[in-house]
Amino acid sequence: MHDLADVFNLDLGPDGRYGYAKLPLYFNEPGRRMPFLMRYAGKLAGFALVTRGSPVSEDPNVLDVAEFFVVRRHRRAGIGSRAAALLWNRYPATWIVRVSAGNPAGYEFWSRTIARYSANRFDSTTRTGSPHGWHIFRFNAAEGA
């Protein structure tokens, strides 16, 4: 949340953290919400939160990358792309990745990673939003890798 505080105008809570209200759901709704940790050289390097169903799709079985984070010291080393590919290979399905237009580095990462993984077989659309619009990628992981 710290990385996106400027993008979404987030403030620290009274406990000094940004918080993430939906986080407990990822441990209480197995099959619907799935948390994943990324490790590099045995150390925690990031995480992904995946949801079955997406706010931008009526398909209840589509998989949505709700959150994806790689710690700064491990960025641009291929860890995020590798983690995304492992995730998509583990769950061959239709996937959606949503990226805020206010996050150009995230857009660059996802457009490159999805294009490479899917051999350029993906759809990309935009949606309005507040405070920024959204880039939405949709692809079938069963056709990738």
Short mmCIF file of N, CA and C in Angstrom, two decimals:
data_model
loop_
_atom_site.label_atom_id
_atom_site.label_comp_id
_atom_site.label_asym_id
_atom_site.label_seq_id
_atom_site.Cartn_x
_atom_site.Cartn_y
_atom_site.Cartn_z
N MET A 1 0.82 -1.18 0.00
CA MET A 1 0.00 0.00 0.00
C MET A 1 0.88 1.26 0.00
N HIS A 2 2.05 1.15 0.61
CA HIS A 2 2.95 2.30 0.63
C HIS A 2 3.33 2.72 -0.78
N ASP A 3 3.63 1.73 -1.64
CA ASP A 3 4.02 2.05 -3.02
C ASP A 3 2.92 2.76 -3.79
N LEU A 4 1.67 2.48 -3.46
CA LEU A 4 0.55 3.06 -4.20
C LEU A 4 -0.14 4.19 -3.46
N ALA A 5 0.42 4.62 -2.35
CA ALA A 5 -0.20 5.68 -1.56
C ALA A 5 -0.41 6.95 -2.37
N ASP A 6 0.56 7.31 -3.20
CA ASP A 6 0.41 8.51 -4.03
C ASP A 6 -0.62 8.31 -5.14
N VAL A 7 -0.66 7.11 -5.69
CA VAL A 7 -1.58 6.82 -6.79
C VAL A 7 -3.04 6.92 -6.32
N PHE A 8 -3.32 6.38 -5.13
CA PHE A 8 -4.70 6.31 -4.64
C PHE A 8 -4.99 7.27 -3.48
N ASN A 9 -4.08 8.20 -3.22
CA ASN A 9 -4.28 9.17 -2.15
C ASN A 9 -4.58 8.51 -0.80
N LEU A 10 -3.76 7.54 -0.43
CA LEU A 10 -3.96 6.80 0.82
C LEU A 10 -3.25 7.50 1.97
N ASP A 11 -3.85 7.44 3.13
CA ASP A 11 -3.24 7.97 4.34
C ASP A 11 -2.96 6.83 5.31
N LEU A 12 -1.97 7.04 6.14
CA LEU A 12 -1.68 6.07 7.20
C LEU A 12 -2.85 6.03 8.18
N GLY A 13 -3.10 4.83 8.71
CA GLY A 13 -4.12 4.69 9.73
C GLY A 13 -3.58 5.13 11.08
N PRO A 14 -4.42 5.15 12.09
CA PRO A 14 -3.99 5.58 13.42
C PRO A 14 -2.91 4.67 14.02
N ASP A 15 -2.78 3.46 13.48
CA ASP A 15 -1.75 2.52 13.98
C ASP A 15 -0.43 2.66 13.22
N GLY A 16 -0.36 3.63 12.29
CA GLY A 16 0.87 3.86 11.54
C GLY A 16 1.02 2.95 10.33
N ARG A 17 -0.03 2.23 9.96
CA ARG A 17 0.01 1.34 8.80
C ARG A 17 -1.07 1.76 7.81
N TYR A 18 -0.88 1.36 6.57
CA TYR A 18 -1.90 1.63 5.56
C TYR A 18 -3.06 0.65 5.70
N GLY A 19 -2.76 -0.57 6.01
CA GLY A 19 -3.81 -1.57 6.16
C GLY A 19 -4.37 -2.05 4.83
N TYR A 20 -5.06 -3.16 4.89
CA TYR A 20 -5.71 -3.73 3.71
C TYR A 20 -6.90 -4.52 4.23
N ALA A 21 -8.07 -3.90 4.21
CA ALA A 21 -9.27 -4.46 4.85
C ALA A 21 -9.63 -5.86 4.37
N LYS A 22 -9.34 -6.18 3.10
CA LYS A 22 -9.72 -7.49 2.56
C LYS A 22 -8.73 -8.60 2.87
N LEU A 23 -7.57 -8.28 3.47
CA LEU A 23 -6.55 -9.30 3.70
C LEU A 23 -7.07 -10.52 4.46
N PRO A 24 -7.83 -10.39 5.54
CA PRO A 24 -8.31 -11.59 6.24
C PRO A 24 -9.13 -12.53 5.36
N LEU A 25 -9.81 -11.99 4.36
CA LEU A 25 -10.62 -12.83 3.47
C LEU A 25 -9.76 -13.85 2.72
N TYR A 26 -8.50 -13.52 2.45
CA TYR A 26 -7.62 -14.43 1.71
C TYR A 26 -7.23 -15.65 2.53
N PHE A 27 -7.51 -15.62 3.81
CA PHE A 27 -7.22 -16.76 4.68
C PHE A 27 -8.49 -17.43 5.17
N ASN A 28 -9.64 -16.85 4.83
CA ASN A 28 -10.93 -17.39 5.29
C ASN A 28 -11.85 -17.83 4.16
N GLU A 29 -11.45 -17.61 2.91
CA GLU A 29 -12.28 -17.99 1.77
C GLU A 29 -11.46 -18.82 0.79
N PRO A 30 -11.02 -20.02 1.23
CA PRO A 30 -10.20 -20.85 0.32
C PRO A 30 -10.98 -21.19 -0.95
N GLY A 31 -10.26 -21.20 -2.06
CA GLY A 31 -10.89 -21.48 -3.35
C GLY A 31 -11.43 -20.22 -4.01
N ARG A 32 -11.82 -19.25 -3.23
CA ARG A 32 -12.30 -17.96 -3.77
C ARG A 32 -11.20 -16.91 -3.73
N ARG A 33 -10.41 -16.92 -2.67
CA ARG A 33 -9.30 -15.98 -2.53
C ARG A 33 -8.06 -16.76 -2.13
N MET A 34 -6.95 -16.50 -2.82
CA MET A 34 -5.74 -17.27 -2.61
C MET A 34 -4.53 -16.36 -2.42
N PRO A 35 -3.84 -16.49 -1.28
CA PRO A 35 -2.62 -15.72 -1.05
C PRO A 35 -1.39 -16.53 -1.42
N PHE A 36 -0.39 -15.87 -1.96
CA PHE A 36 0.87 -16.52 -2.33
C PHE A 36 2.04 -15.65 -1.89
N LEU A 37 3.09 -16.29 -1.40
CA LEU A 37 4.31 -15.58 -1.06
C LEU A 37 5.37 -15.88 -2.10
N MET A 38 6.19 -14.89 -2.41
CA MET A 38 7.32 -15.06 -3.32
C MET A 38 8.59 -15.10 -2.48
N ARG A 39 9.46 -16.03 -2.81
CA ARG A 39 10.74 -16.12 -2.12
C ARG A 39 11.86 -16.10 -3.15
N TYR A 40 12.96 -15.49 -2.74
CA TYR A 40 14.16 -15.47 -3.56
C TYR A 40 15.32 -15.75 -2.63
N ALA A 41 16.12 -16.74 -2.97
CA ALA A 41 17.26 -17.16 -2.14
C ALA A 41 16.81 -17.43 -0.70
N GLY A 42 15.62 -18.01 -0.57
CA GLY A 42 15.11 -18.38 0.74
C GLY A 42 14.49 -17.26 1.54
N LYS A 43 14.50 -16.05 1.00
CA LYS A 43 13.95 -14.91 1.73
C LYS A 43 12.69 -14.39 1.05
N LEU A 44 11.81 -13.83 1.86
CA LEU A 44 10.58 -13.27 1.34
C LEU A 44 10.91 -12.13 0.38
N ALA A 45 10.30 -12.20 -0.82
CA ALA A 45 10.58 -11.20 -1.85
C ALA A 45 9.31 -10.51 -2.36
N GLY A 46 8.14 -10.98 -1.94
CA GLY A 46 6.90 -10.36 -2.40
C GLY A 46 5.71 -11.26 -2.14
N PHE A 47 4.58 -10.87 -2.71
CA PHE A 47 3.36 -11.66 -2.54
C PHE A 47 2.40 -11.39 -3.70
N ALA A 48 1.44 -12.28 -3.84
CA ALA A 48 0.34 -12.10 -4.80
C ALA A 48 -0.95 -12.50 -4.10
N LEU A 49 -2.01 -11.75 -4.38
CA LEU A 49 -3.34 -12.09 -3.90
C LEU A 49 -4.21 -12.31 -5.12
N VAL A 50 -4.81 -13.48 -5.20
CA VAL A 50 -5.61 -13.87 -6.37
C VAL A 50 -7.04 -14.10 -5.93
N THR A 51 -7.98 -13.65 -6.75
CA THR A 51 -9.40 -13.82 -6.46
C THR A 51 -10.07 -14.56 -7.61
N ARG A 52 -10.91 -15.53 -7.27
CA ARG A 52 -11.75 -16.18 -8.29
C ARG A 52 -12.95 -15.25 -8.48
N GLY A 53 -13.11 -14.78 -9.70
CA GLY A 53 -14.10 -13.75 -9.99
C GLY A 53 -13.38 -12.41 -10.03
N SER A 54 -13.92 -11.47 -10.76
CA SER A 54 -13.27 -10.17 -10.91
C SER A 54 -14.33 -9.08 -10.97
N PRO A 55 -14.02 -7.92 -10.44
CA PRO A 55 -14.99 -6.82 -10.55
C PRO A 55 -15.20 -6.33 -11.98
N VAL A 56 -14.37 -6.78 -12.92
CA VAL A 56 -14.52 -6.34 -14.32
C VAL A 56 -14.99 -7.47 -15.23
N SER A 57 -15.50 -8.56 -14.63
CA SER A 57 -15.98 -9.68 -15.44
C SER A 57 -17.21 -10.30 -14.79
N GLU A 58 -18.10 -10.79 -15.63
CA GLU A 58 -19.27 -11.49 -15.11
C GLU A 58 -19.01 -12.99 -15.00
N ASP A 59 -17.86 -13.45 -15.45
CA ASP A 59 -17.49 -14.87 -15.37
C ASP A 59 -17.02 -15.17 -13.95
N PRO A 60 -17.75 -16.00 -13.20
CA PRO A 60 -17.38 -16.27 -11.81
C PRO A 60 -16.12 -17.12 -11.68
N ASN A 61 -15.65 -17.70 -12.77
CA ASN A 61 -14.47 -18.57 -12.71
C ASN A 61 -13.18 -17.92 -13.18
N VAL A 62 -13.27 -16.70 -13.69
CA VAL A 62 -12.06 -16.00 -14.12
C VAL A 62 -11.20 -15.76 -12.89
N LEU A 63 -9.89 -15.79 -13.06
CA LEU A 63 -8.97 -15.53 -11.96
C LEU A 63 -8.41 -14.11 -12.12
N ASP A 64 -8.38 -13.38 -11.02
CA ASP A 64 -8.02 -11.97 -11.03
C ASP A 64 -6.81 -11.75 -10.12
N VAL A 65 -5.78 -11.10 -10.66
CA VAL A 65 -4.63 -10.72 -9.84
C VAL A 65 -5.06 -9.46 -9.08
N ALA A 66 -5.54 -9.66 -7.87
CA ALA A 66 -6.06 -8.54 -7.08
C ALA A 66 -4.93 -7.65 -6.58
N GLU A 67 -3.84 -8.27 -6.13
CA GLU A 67 -2.67 -7.53 -5.65
C GLU A 67 -1.42 -8.31 -6.01
N PHE A 68 -0.35 -7.59 -6.30
CA PHE A 68 0.91 -8.22 -6.68
C PHE A 68 2.02 -7.27 -6.26
N PHE A 69 2.96 -7.76 -5.48
CA PHE A 69 4.00 -6.88 -4.93
C PHE A 69 5.33 -7.60 -4.88
N VAL A 70 6.36 -6.93 -5.36
CA VAL A 70 7.75 -7.40 -5.24
C VAL A 70 8.51 -6.31 -4.50
N VAL A 71 9.25 -6.67 -3.45
CA VAL A 71 10.00 -5.66 -2.70
C VAL A 71 11.00 -4.97 -3.62
N ARG A 72 11.25 -3.73 -3.35
CA ARG A 72 12.07 -2.89 -4.24
C ARG A 72 13.42 -3.50 -4.57
N ARG A 73 14.12 -4.06 -3.61
CA ARG A 73 15.47 -4.57 -3.89
C ARG A 73 15.46 -5.75 -4.86
N HIS A 74 14.32 -6.37 -5.08
CA HIS A 74 14.24 -7.51 -5.99
C HIS A 74 13.56 -7.16 -7.32
N ARG A 75 13.17 -5.92 -7.51
CA ARG A 75 12.53 -5.54 -8.76
C ARG A 75 13.56 -5.48 -9.88
N ARG A 76 13.07 -5.70 -11.09
CA ARG A 76 13.88 -5.67 -12.31
C ARG A 76 14.92 -6.79 -12.36
N ALA A 77 14.67 -7.84 -11.58
CA ALA A 77 15.56 -9.01 -11.59
C ALA A 77 14.85 -10.23 -12.15
N GLY A 78 13.61 -10.06 -12.62
CA GLY A 78 12.87 -11.17 -13.20
C GLY A 78 12.04 -11.96 -12.21
N ILE A 79 12.11 -11.61 -10.93
CA ILE A 79 11.37 -12.36 -9.92
C ILE A 79 9.86 -12.22 -10.12
N GLY A 80 9.39 -11.02 -10.37
CA GLY A 80 7.96 -10.81 -10.57
C GLY A 80 7.43 -11.55 -11.79
N SER A 81 8.14 -11.47 -12.90
CA SER A 81 7.71 -12.17 -14.12
C SER A 81 7.69 -13.67 -13.91
N ARG A 82 8.71 -14.18 -13.23
CA ARG A 82 8.77 -15.63 -12.96
C ARG A 82 7.64 -16.04 -12.02
N ALA A 83 7.39 -15.25 -10.99
CA ALA A 83 6.31 -15.56 -10.05
C ALA A 83 4.96 -15.55 -10.76
N ALA A 84 4.73 -14.56 -11.63
CA ALA A 84 3.46 -14.49 -12.37
C ALA A 84 3.30 -15.73 -13.25
N ALA A 85 4.36 -16.12 -13.96
CA ALA A 85 4.28 -17.31 -14.82
C ALA A 85 4.01 -18.57 -14.01
N LEU A 86 4.64 -18.70 -12.87
CA LEU A 86 4.38 -19.87 -12.01
C LEU A 86 2.92 -19.89 -11.56
N LEU A 87 2.39 -18.75 -11.22
CA LEU A 87 1.00 -18.65 -10.81
C LEU A 87 0.07 -19.04 -11.94
N TRP A 88 0.30 -18.48 -13.12
CA TRP A 88 -0.55 -18.78 -14.27
C TRP A 88 -0.43 -20.23 -14.69
N ASN A 89 0.76 -20.80 -14.61
CA ASN A 89 0.93 -22.21 -14.95
C ASN A 89 0.23 -23.11 -13.95
N ARG A 90 0.20 -22.70 -12.70
CA ARG A 90 -0.45 -23.50 -11.65
C ARG A 90 -1.96 -23.54 -11.85
N TYR A 91 -2.51 -22.44 -12.36
CA TYR A 91 -3.95 -22.34 -12.57
C TYR A 91 -4.24 -21.98 -14.03
N PRO A 92 -4.22 -22.96 -14.92
CA PRO A 92 -4.52 -22.67 -16.33
C PRO A 92 -6.00 -22.31 -16.49
N ALA A 93 -6.25 -21.04 -16.64
CA ALA A 93 -7.61 -20.52 -16.72
C ALA A 93 -7.57 -19.18 -17.43
N THR A 94 -8.71 -18.54 -17.53
CA THR A 94 -8.75 -17.17 -18.01
C THR A 94 -8.37 -16.26 -16.84
N TRP A 95 -7.43 -15.36 -17.10
CA TRP A 95 -6.92 -14.45 -16.08
C TRP A 95 -7.21 -13.01 -16.45
N ILE A 96 -7.40 -12.20 -15.42
CA ILE A 96 -7.53 -10.76 -15.58
C ILE A 96 -6.50 -10.09 -14.68
N VAL A 97 -5.83 -9.10 -15.26
CA VAL A 97 -4.90 -8.27 -14.49
C VAL A 97 -5.35 -6.83 -14.70
N ARG A 98 -5.61 -6.13 -13.59
CA ARG A 98 -6.04 -4.73 -13.65
C ARG A 98 -4.91 -3.85 -13.14
N VAL A 99 -4.63 -2.79 -13.88
CA VAL A 99 -3.54 -1.88 -13.52
C VAL A 99 -4.05 -0.44 -13.57
N SER A 100 -3.85 0.29 -12.50
CA SER A 100 -4.26 1.68 -12.46
C SER A 100 -3.45 2.49 -13.49
N ALA A 101 -4.14 3.37 -14.19
CA ALA A 101 -3.44 4.26 -15.13
C ALA A 101 -2.48 5.19 -14.39
N GLY A 102 -2.65 5.31 -13.10
CA GLY A 102 -1.74 6.12 -12.30
C GLY A 102 -0.48 5.38 -11.89
N ASN A 103 -0.33 4.15 -12.37
CA ASN A 103 0.82 3.32 -12.03
C ASN A 103 1.55 2.92 -13.32
N PRO A 104 2.28 3.85 -13.95
CA PRO A 104 2.93 3.54 -15.22
C PRO A 104 3.97 2.42 -15.13
N ALA A 105 4.68 2.31 -14.03
CA ALA A 105 5.66 1.22 -13.89
C ALA A 105 4.95 -0.12 -13.84
N GLY A 106 3.81 -0.18 -13.15
CA GLY A 106 3.02 -1.41 -13.11
C GLY A 106 2.49 -1.76 -14.49
N TYR A 107 2.03 -0.77 -15.22
CA TYR A 107 1.53 -1.02 -16.58
C TYR A 107 2.63 -1.57 -17.46
N GLU A 108 3.80 -0.98 -17.39
CA GLU A 108 4.94 -1.46 -18.19
C GLU A 108 5.27 -2.91 -17.84
N PHE A 109 5.35 -3.21 -16.54
CA PHE A 109 5.65 -4.58 -16.10
C PHE A 109 4.61 -5.57 -16.62
N TRP A 110 3.32 -5.27 -16.39
CA TRP A 110 2.28 -6.23 -16.77
C TRP A 110 2.15 -6.37 -18.28
N SER A 111 2.23 -5.29 -19.02
CA SER A 111 2.09 -5.41 -20.48
C SER A 111 3.22 -6.26 -21.05
N ARG A 112 4.43 -6.07 -20.56
CA ARG A 112 5.58 -6.86 -21.02
C ARG A 112 5.46 -8.32 -20.57
N THR A 113 5.12 -8.54 -19.31
CA THR A 113 5.04 -9.89 -18.75
C THR A 113 3.92 -10.71 -19.40
N ILE A 114 2.76 -10.10 -19.56
CA ILE A 114 1.63 -10.82 -20.17
C ILE A 114 1.88 -11.09 -21.64
N ALA A 115 2.43 -10.11 -22.36
CA ALA A 115 2.73 -10.32 -23.79
C ALA A 115 3.72 -11.47 -23.96
N ARG A 116 4.75 -11.50 -23.15
CA ARG A 116 5.75 -12.57 -23.25
C ARG A 116 5.14 -13.92 -22.89
N TYR A 117 4.40 -13.97 -21.79
CA TYR A 117 3.81 -15.23 -21.34
C TYR A 117 2.80 -15.78 -22.35
N SER A 118 1.95 -14.90 -22.86
CA SER A 118 0.85 -15.35 -23.74
C SER A 118 1.21 -15.35 -25.21
N ALA A 119 2.47 -15.06 -25.55
CA ALA A 119 2.88 -14.94 -26.95
C ALA A 119 1.97 -13.93 -27.68
N ASN A 120 1.70 -12.82 -27.00
CA ASN A 120 0.87 -11.73 -27.52
C ASN A 120 -0.59 -12.10 -27.76
N ARG A 121 -1.06 -13.16 -27.13
CA ARG A 121 -2.47 -13.55 -27.25
C ARG A 121 -3.22 -13.08 -26.00
N PHE A 122 -3.58 -11.81 -25.99
CA PHE A 122 -4.32 -11.24 -24.87
C PHE A 122 -5.18 -10.09 -25.38
N ASP A 123 -6.19 -9.74 -24.60
CA ASP A 123 -7.01 -8.57 -24.88
C ASP A 123 -6.65 -7.49 -23.87
N SER A 124 -6.70 -6.26 -24.31
CA SER A 124 -6.43 -5.14 -23.43
C SER A 124 -7.50 -4.08 -23.65
N THR A 125 -8.12 -3.66 -22.56
CA THR A 125 -9.13 -2.61 -22.62
C THR A 125 -8.84 -1.60 -21.52
N THR A 126 -9.60 -0.53 -21.53
CA THR A 126 -9.50 0.46 -20.46
C THR A 126 -10.89 0.71 -19.89
N ARG A 127 -10.90 1.16 -18.65
CA ARG A 127 -12.14 1.53 -17.97
C ARG A 127 -11.89 2.82 -17.21
N THR A 128 -12.94 3.59 -17.07
CA THR A 128 -12.82 4.80 -16.26
C THR A 128 -12.79 4.40 -14.80
N GLY A 129 -12.26 5.25 -13.99
CA GLY A 129 -12.20 5.00 -12.56
C GLY A 129 -11.81 6.26 -11.84
N SER A 130 -11.76 6.18 -10.53
CA SER A 130 -11.40 7.33 -9.73
C SER A 130 -10.42 6.90 -8.65
N PRO A 131 -9.30 7.53 -8.50
CA PRO A 131 -8.91 8.79 -9.15
C PRO A 131 -8.30 8.60 -10.53
N HIS A 132 -8.09 7.35 -10.97
CA HIS A 132 -7.50 7.07 -12.28
C HIS A 132 -8.31 6.00 -12.99
N GLY A 133 -8.16 5.95 -14.30
CA GLY A 133 -8.76 4.87 -15.06
C GLY A 133 -7.96 3.58 -14.86
N TRP A 134 -8.40 2.54 -15.52
CA TRP A 134 -7.77 1.22 -15.38
C TRP A 134 -7.42 0.63 -16.74
N HIS A 135 -6.28 -0.04 -16.81
CA HIS A 135 -5.91 -0.89 -17.94
C HIS A 135 -6.27 -2.31 -17.51
N ILE A 136 -6.96 -3.01 -18.38
CA ILE A 136 -7.40 -4.37 -18.04
C ILE A 136 -6.88 -5.33 -19.09
N PHE A 137 -6.11 -6.31 -18.63
CA PHE A 137 -5.59 -7.36 -19.49
C PHE A 137 -6.38 -8.63 -19.23
N ARG A 138 -6.68 -9.36 -20.29
CA ARG A 138 -7.40 -10.63 -20.18
C ARG A 138 -6.72 -11.62 -21.12
N PHE A 139 -6.41 -12.82 -20.61
CA PHE A 139 -5.76 -13.83 -21.43
C PHE A 139 -6.05 -15.21 -20.83
N ASN A 140 -5.78 -16.21 -21.64
CA ASN A 140 -6.00 -17.59 -21.20
C ASN A 140 -4.65 -18.23 -20.91
N ALA A 141 -4.40 -18.55 -19.66
CA ALA A 141 -3.12 -19.14 -19.26
C ALA A 141 -2.93 -20.53 -19.84
N ALA A 142 -4.00 -21.22 -20.17
CA ALA A 142 -3.87 -22.55 -20.77
C ALA A 142 -3.21 -22.47 -22.13
N GLU A 143 -3.26 -21.29 -22.76
CA GLU A 143 -2.65 -21.09 -24.08
C GLU A 143 -1.24 -20.52 -23.97
N GLY A 144 -0.84 -20.08 -22.78
CA GLY A 144 0.47 -19.45 -22.60
C GLY A 144 1.56 -20.46 -22.33
N ALA A 145 2.72 -19.92 -21.94
CA ALA A 145 3.92 -20.70 -21.59
C ALA A 145 4.22 -21.69 -22.65
#
